[in-house]
mmCIF file of C-alpha atoms in Angstrom:
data_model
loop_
_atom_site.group_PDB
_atom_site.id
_atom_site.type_symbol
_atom_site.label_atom_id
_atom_site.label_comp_id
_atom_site.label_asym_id
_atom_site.label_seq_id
_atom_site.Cartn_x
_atom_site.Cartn_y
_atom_site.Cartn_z
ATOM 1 C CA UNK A 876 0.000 0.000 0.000
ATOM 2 C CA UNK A 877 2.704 2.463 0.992
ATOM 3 C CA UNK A 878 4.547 2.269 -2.540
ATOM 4 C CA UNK A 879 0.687 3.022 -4.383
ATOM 5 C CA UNK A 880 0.876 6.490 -2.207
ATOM 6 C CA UNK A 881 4.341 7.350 -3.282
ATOM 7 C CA UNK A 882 6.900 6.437 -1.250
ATOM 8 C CA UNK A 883 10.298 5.367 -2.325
ATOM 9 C CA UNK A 884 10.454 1.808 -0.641
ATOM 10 C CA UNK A 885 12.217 0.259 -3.690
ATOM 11 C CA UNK A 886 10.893 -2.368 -6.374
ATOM 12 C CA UNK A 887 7.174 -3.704 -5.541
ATOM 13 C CA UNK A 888 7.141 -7.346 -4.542
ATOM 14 C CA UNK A 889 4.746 -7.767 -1.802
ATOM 15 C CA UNK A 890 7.149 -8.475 0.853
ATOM 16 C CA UNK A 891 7.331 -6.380 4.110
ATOM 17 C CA UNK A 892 10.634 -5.170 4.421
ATOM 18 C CA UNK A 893 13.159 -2.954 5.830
ATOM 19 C CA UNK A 894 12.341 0.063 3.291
ATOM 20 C CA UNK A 895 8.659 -0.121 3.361
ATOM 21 C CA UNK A 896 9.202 -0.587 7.244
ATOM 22 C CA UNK A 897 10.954 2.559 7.503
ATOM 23 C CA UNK A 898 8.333 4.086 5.111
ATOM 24 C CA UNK A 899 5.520 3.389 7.528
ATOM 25 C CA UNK A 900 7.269 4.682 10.636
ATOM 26 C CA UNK A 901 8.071 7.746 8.748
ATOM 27 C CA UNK A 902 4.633 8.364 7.808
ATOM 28 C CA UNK A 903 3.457 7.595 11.341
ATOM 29 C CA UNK A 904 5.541 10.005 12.915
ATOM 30 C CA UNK A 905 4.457 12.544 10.382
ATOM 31 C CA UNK A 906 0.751 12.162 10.902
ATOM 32 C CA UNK A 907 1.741 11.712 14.749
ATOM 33 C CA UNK A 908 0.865 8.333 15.614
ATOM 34 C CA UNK A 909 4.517 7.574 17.338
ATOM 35 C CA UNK A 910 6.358 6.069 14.588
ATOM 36 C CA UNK A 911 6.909 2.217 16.075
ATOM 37 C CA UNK A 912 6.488 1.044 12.322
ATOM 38 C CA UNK A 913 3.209 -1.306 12.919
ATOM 39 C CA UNK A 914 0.648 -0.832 10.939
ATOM 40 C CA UNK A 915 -1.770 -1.133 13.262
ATOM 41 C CA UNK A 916 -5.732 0.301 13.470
ATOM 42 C CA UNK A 917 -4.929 3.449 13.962
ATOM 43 C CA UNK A 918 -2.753 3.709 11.382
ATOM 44 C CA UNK A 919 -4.988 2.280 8.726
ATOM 45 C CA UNK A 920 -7.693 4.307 9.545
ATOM 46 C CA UNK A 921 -5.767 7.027 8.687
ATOM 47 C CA UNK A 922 -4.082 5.567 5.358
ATOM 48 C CA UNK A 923 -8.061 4.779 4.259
ATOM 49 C CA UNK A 924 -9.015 8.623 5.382
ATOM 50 C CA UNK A 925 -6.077 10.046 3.292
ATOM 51 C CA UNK A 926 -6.044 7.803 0.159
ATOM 52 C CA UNK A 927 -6.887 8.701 -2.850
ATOM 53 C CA UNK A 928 -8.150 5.910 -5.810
ATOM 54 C CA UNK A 929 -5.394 3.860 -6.987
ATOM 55 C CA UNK A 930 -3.776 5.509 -10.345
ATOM 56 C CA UNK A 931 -3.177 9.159 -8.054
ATOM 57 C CA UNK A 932 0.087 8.339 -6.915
ATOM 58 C CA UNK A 933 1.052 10.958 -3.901
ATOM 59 C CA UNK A 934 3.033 10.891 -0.733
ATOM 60 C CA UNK A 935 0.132 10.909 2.105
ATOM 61 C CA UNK A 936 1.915 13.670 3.844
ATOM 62 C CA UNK A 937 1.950 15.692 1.217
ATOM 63 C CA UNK A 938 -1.790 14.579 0.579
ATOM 64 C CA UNK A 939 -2.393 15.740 4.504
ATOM 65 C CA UNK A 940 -0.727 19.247 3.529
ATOM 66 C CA UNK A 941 -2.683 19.554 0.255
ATOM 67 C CA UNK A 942 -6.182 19.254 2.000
ATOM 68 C CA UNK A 943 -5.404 21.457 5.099
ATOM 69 C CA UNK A 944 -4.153 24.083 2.619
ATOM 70 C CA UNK A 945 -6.534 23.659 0.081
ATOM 71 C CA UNK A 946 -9.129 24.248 2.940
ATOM 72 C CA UNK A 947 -7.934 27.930 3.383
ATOM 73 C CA UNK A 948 -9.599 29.043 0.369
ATOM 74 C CA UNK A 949 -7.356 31.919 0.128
ATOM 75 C CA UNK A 950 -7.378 33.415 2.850
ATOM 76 C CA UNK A 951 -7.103 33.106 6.718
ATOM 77 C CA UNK A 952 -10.123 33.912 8.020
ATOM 78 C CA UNK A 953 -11.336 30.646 10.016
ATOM 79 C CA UNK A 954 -8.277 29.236 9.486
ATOM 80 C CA UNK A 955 -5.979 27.797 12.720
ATOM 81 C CA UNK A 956 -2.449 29.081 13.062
ATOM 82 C CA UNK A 957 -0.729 27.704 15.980
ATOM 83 C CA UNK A 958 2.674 29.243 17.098
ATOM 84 C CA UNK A 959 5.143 28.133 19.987
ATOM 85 C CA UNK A 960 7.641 28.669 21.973
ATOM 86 C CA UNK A 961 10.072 26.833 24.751
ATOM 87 C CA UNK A 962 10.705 29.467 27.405
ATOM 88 C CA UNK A 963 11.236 33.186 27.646
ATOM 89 C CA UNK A 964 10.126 34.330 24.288
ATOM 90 C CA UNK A 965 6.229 35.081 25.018
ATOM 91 C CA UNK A 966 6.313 38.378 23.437
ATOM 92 C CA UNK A 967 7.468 37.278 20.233
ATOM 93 C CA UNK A 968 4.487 34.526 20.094
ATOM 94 C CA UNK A 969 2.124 37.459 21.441
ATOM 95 C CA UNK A 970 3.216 39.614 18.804
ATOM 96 C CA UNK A 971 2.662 36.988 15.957
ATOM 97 C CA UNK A 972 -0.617 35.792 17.531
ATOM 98 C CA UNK A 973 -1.693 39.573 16.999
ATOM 99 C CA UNK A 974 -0.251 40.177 13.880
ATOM 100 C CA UNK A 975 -1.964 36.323 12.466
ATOM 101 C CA UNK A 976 -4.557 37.599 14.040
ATOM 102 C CA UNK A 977 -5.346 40.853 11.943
ATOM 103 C CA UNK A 978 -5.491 38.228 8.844
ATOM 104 C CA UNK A 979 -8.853 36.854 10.683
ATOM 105 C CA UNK A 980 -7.197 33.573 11.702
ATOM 106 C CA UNK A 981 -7.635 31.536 15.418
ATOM 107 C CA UNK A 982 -4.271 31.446 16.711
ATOM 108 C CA UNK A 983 -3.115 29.223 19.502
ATOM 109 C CA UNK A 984 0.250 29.890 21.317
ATOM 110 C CA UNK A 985 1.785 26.973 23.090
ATOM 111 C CA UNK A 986 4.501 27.692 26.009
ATOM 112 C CA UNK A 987 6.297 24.441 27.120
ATOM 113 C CA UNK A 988 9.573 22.995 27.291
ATOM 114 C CA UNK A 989 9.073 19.881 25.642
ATOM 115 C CA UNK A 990 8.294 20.182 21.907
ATOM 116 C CA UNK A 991 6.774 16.888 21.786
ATOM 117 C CA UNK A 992 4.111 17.769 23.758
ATOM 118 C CA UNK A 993 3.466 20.700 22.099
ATOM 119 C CA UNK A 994 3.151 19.128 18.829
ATOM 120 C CA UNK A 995 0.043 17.166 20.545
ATOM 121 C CA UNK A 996 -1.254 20.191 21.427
ATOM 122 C CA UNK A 997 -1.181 21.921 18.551
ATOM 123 C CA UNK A 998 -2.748 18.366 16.687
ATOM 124 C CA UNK A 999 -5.632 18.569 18.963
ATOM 125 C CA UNK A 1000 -6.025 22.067 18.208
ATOM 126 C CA UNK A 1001 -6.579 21.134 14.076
ATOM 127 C CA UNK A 1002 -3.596 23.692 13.234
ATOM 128 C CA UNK A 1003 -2.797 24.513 9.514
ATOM 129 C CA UNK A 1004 0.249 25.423 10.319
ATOM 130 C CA UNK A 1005 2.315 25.576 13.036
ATOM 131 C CA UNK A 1006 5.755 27.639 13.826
ATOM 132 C CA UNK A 1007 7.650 28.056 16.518
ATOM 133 C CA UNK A 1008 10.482 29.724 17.827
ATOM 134 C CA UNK A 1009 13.505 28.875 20.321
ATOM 135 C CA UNK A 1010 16.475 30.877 20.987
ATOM 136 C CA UNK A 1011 19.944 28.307 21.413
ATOM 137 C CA UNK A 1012 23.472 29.821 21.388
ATOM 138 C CA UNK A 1013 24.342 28.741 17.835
ATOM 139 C CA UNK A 1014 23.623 30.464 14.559
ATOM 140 C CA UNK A 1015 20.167 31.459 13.762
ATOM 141 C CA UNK A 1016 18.471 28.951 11.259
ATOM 142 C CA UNK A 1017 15.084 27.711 10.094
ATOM 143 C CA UNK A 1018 14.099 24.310 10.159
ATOM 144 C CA UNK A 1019 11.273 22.118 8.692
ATOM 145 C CA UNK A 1020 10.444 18.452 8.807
ATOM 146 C CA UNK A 1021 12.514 16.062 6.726
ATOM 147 C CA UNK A 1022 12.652 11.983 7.314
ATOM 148 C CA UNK A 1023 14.035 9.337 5.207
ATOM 149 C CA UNK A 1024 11.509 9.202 2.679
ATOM 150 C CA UNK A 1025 9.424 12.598 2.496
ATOM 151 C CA UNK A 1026 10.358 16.504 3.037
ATOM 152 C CA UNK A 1027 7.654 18.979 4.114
ATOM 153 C CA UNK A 1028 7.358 20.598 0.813
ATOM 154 C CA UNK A 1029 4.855 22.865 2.490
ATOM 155 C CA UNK A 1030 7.219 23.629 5.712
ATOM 156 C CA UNK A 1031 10.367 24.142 3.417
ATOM 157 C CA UNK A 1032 8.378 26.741 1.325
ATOM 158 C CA UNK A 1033 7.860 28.420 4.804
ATOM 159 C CA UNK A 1034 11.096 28.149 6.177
ATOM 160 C CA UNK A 1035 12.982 29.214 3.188
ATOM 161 C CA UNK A 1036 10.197 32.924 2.799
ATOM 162 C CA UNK A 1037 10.824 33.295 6.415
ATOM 163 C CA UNK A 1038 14.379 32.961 5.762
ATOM 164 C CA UNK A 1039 14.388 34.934 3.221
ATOM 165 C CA UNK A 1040 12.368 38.180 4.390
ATOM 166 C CA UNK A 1041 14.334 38.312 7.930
ATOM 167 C CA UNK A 1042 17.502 38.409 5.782
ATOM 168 C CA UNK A 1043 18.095 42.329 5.984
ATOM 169 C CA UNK A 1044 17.436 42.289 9.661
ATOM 170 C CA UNK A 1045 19.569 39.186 10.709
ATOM 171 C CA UNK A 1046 21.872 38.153 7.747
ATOM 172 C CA UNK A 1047 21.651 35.163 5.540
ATOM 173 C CA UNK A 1048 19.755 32.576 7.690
ATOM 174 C CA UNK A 1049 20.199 28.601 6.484
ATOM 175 C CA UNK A 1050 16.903 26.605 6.241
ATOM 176 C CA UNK A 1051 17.272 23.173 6.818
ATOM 177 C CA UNK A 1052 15.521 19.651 6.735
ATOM 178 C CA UNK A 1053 15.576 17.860 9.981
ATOM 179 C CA UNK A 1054 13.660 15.211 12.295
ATOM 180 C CA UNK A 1055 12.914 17.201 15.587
ATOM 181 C CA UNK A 1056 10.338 16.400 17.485
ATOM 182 C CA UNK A 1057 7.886 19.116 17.187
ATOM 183 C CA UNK A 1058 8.680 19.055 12.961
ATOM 184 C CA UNK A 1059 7.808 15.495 12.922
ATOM 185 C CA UNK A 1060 5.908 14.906 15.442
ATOM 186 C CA UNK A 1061 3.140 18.157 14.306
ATOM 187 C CA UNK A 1062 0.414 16.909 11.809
ATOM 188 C CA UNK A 1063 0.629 19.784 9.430
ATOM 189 C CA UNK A 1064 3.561 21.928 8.064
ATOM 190 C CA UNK A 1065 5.918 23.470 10.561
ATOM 191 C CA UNK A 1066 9.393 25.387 10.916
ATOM 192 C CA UNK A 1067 11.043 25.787 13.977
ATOM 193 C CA UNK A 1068 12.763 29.610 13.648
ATOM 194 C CA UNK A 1069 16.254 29.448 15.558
ATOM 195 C CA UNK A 1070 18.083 32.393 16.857
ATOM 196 C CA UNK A 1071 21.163 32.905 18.160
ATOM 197 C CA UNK A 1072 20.580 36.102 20.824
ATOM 198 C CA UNK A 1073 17.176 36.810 22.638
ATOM 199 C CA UNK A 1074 17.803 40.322 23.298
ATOM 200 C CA UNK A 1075 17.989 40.821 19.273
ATOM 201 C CA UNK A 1076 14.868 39.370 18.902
ATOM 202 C CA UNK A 1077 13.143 40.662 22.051
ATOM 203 C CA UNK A 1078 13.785 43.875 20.430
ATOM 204 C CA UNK A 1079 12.666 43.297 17.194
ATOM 205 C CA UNK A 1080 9.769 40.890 17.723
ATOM 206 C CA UNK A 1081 7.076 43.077 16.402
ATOM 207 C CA UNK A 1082 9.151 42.820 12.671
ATOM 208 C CA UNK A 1083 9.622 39.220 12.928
ATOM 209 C CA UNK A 1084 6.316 38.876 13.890
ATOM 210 C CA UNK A 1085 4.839 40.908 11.027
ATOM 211 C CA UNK A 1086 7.076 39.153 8.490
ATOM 212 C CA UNK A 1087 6.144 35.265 10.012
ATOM 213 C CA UNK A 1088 2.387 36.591 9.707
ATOM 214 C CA UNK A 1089 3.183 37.438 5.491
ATOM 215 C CA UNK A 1090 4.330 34.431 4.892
ATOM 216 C CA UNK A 1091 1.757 32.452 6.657
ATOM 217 C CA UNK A 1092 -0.371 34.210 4.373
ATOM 218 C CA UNK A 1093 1.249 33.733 1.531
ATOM 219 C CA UNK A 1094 1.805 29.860 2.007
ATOM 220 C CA UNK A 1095 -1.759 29.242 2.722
ATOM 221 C CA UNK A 1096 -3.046 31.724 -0.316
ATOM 222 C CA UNK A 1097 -0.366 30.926 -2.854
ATOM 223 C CA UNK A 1098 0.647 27.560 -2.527
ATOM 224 C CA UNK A 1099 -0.446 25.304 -5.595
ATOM 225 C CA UNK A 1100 -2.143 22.255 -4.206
ATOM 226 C CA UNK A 1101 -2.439 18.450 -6.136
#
């Protein structure tokens, strides 16, 4: 089933191995179901809610992304934004929640140390999208979910505009494709926005802010979907 939606997992031959293994967990962790690599009920239900007829081959992820962005219809009003944040940067999520806000979306902002559990948070919450933010003493950069056999096209779009539109402010900031928690663990596209001093950012949250609200905006208006 996994090589009809578009995974790489190698030649067909209807035997369960090590790549269509690693397949499966990949897609679990993406859709967060945990990623132990059974294919158990839970997991089927949600392979038989995302699956389209046989002949449309696409990667369910990217199937998951399609429908939540397709859903915004252009715009955000009614749509769910959901931005976070691991300690001591509440008034950059405040001034993003506003600033999402003014587009006429619901915005949730999550404050907890472990990203995991803010990734089931933001799941039960039905987020289109989901950023967060985290300051660590290393060079800024912007991350979005990338496993062995899929990339978030929709978080790499993200990442990279982010990157891009912060660039006179902070430099050239790398965007990159990684397995954290809350990128893989998060249901929908998300980019976790690294930077390297807090009192940079502290003081210019409201510009960050107003650029992470554009290109929420523009992801969710302009992004083709399948």
């Amino acid at each position: 089933m996994l090589s009809t939606l578009g995974f790489t997992v190698g030649r067909i031959d209807g035997i369960w191995g090590p790549l269509t293994a690693a397949a499966l967990a990949d897609f679990q962790l993406n859709m967060g179901l945990g990623g132990d690599g059974v294919c158990g009920g839970q997991t089927l239900q949600t392979l038989q809610r995302l699956v389209r007829p046989l002949g449309d081959a696409s990667v369910v992820a990217h199937i998951t992304e399609s429908q939540r962005l397709e859903s915004a219809g252009g715009q955000l009003v009614g749509r769910r934004i959901a931005v976070g944040e691991a300690g001591g940067l509440e008034p950059v999520t405040a001034s993003v929640r506003r600033e999402i806000g003014r587009n006429g979306a619901e915005v949730l902002t999550v404050h907890h140390p472990d990203w995991s559990a803010q990734a089931a948070q933001v799941n039960r919450f039905g987020a289109a999208v989901y950023i967060g933010f985290e300051v660590k003493p290393a060079a800024p950069s912007i991350s979005f979910f990338q496993g062995r056999h899929f990339v978030s096209r929709a978080g790499q779009k993200l990442a990279v505009d982010i990157a891009h539109k912060l660039e006179p402010m902070f430099g050239a900031i790398p965007t990159n494709g990684m397995g954290l928690p809350m990128l893989r663990e998060s249901a929908m596209p998300a980019v976790l926005c690294r930077f390297e001093r807090i009192d940079v950012l502290l003081e210019r949250n409201r510009e960050v802010a107003d650029i992470v609200a554009q290109s929420t905006r523009d992801l969710l208006t302009d992004l083709p979907v399948a």
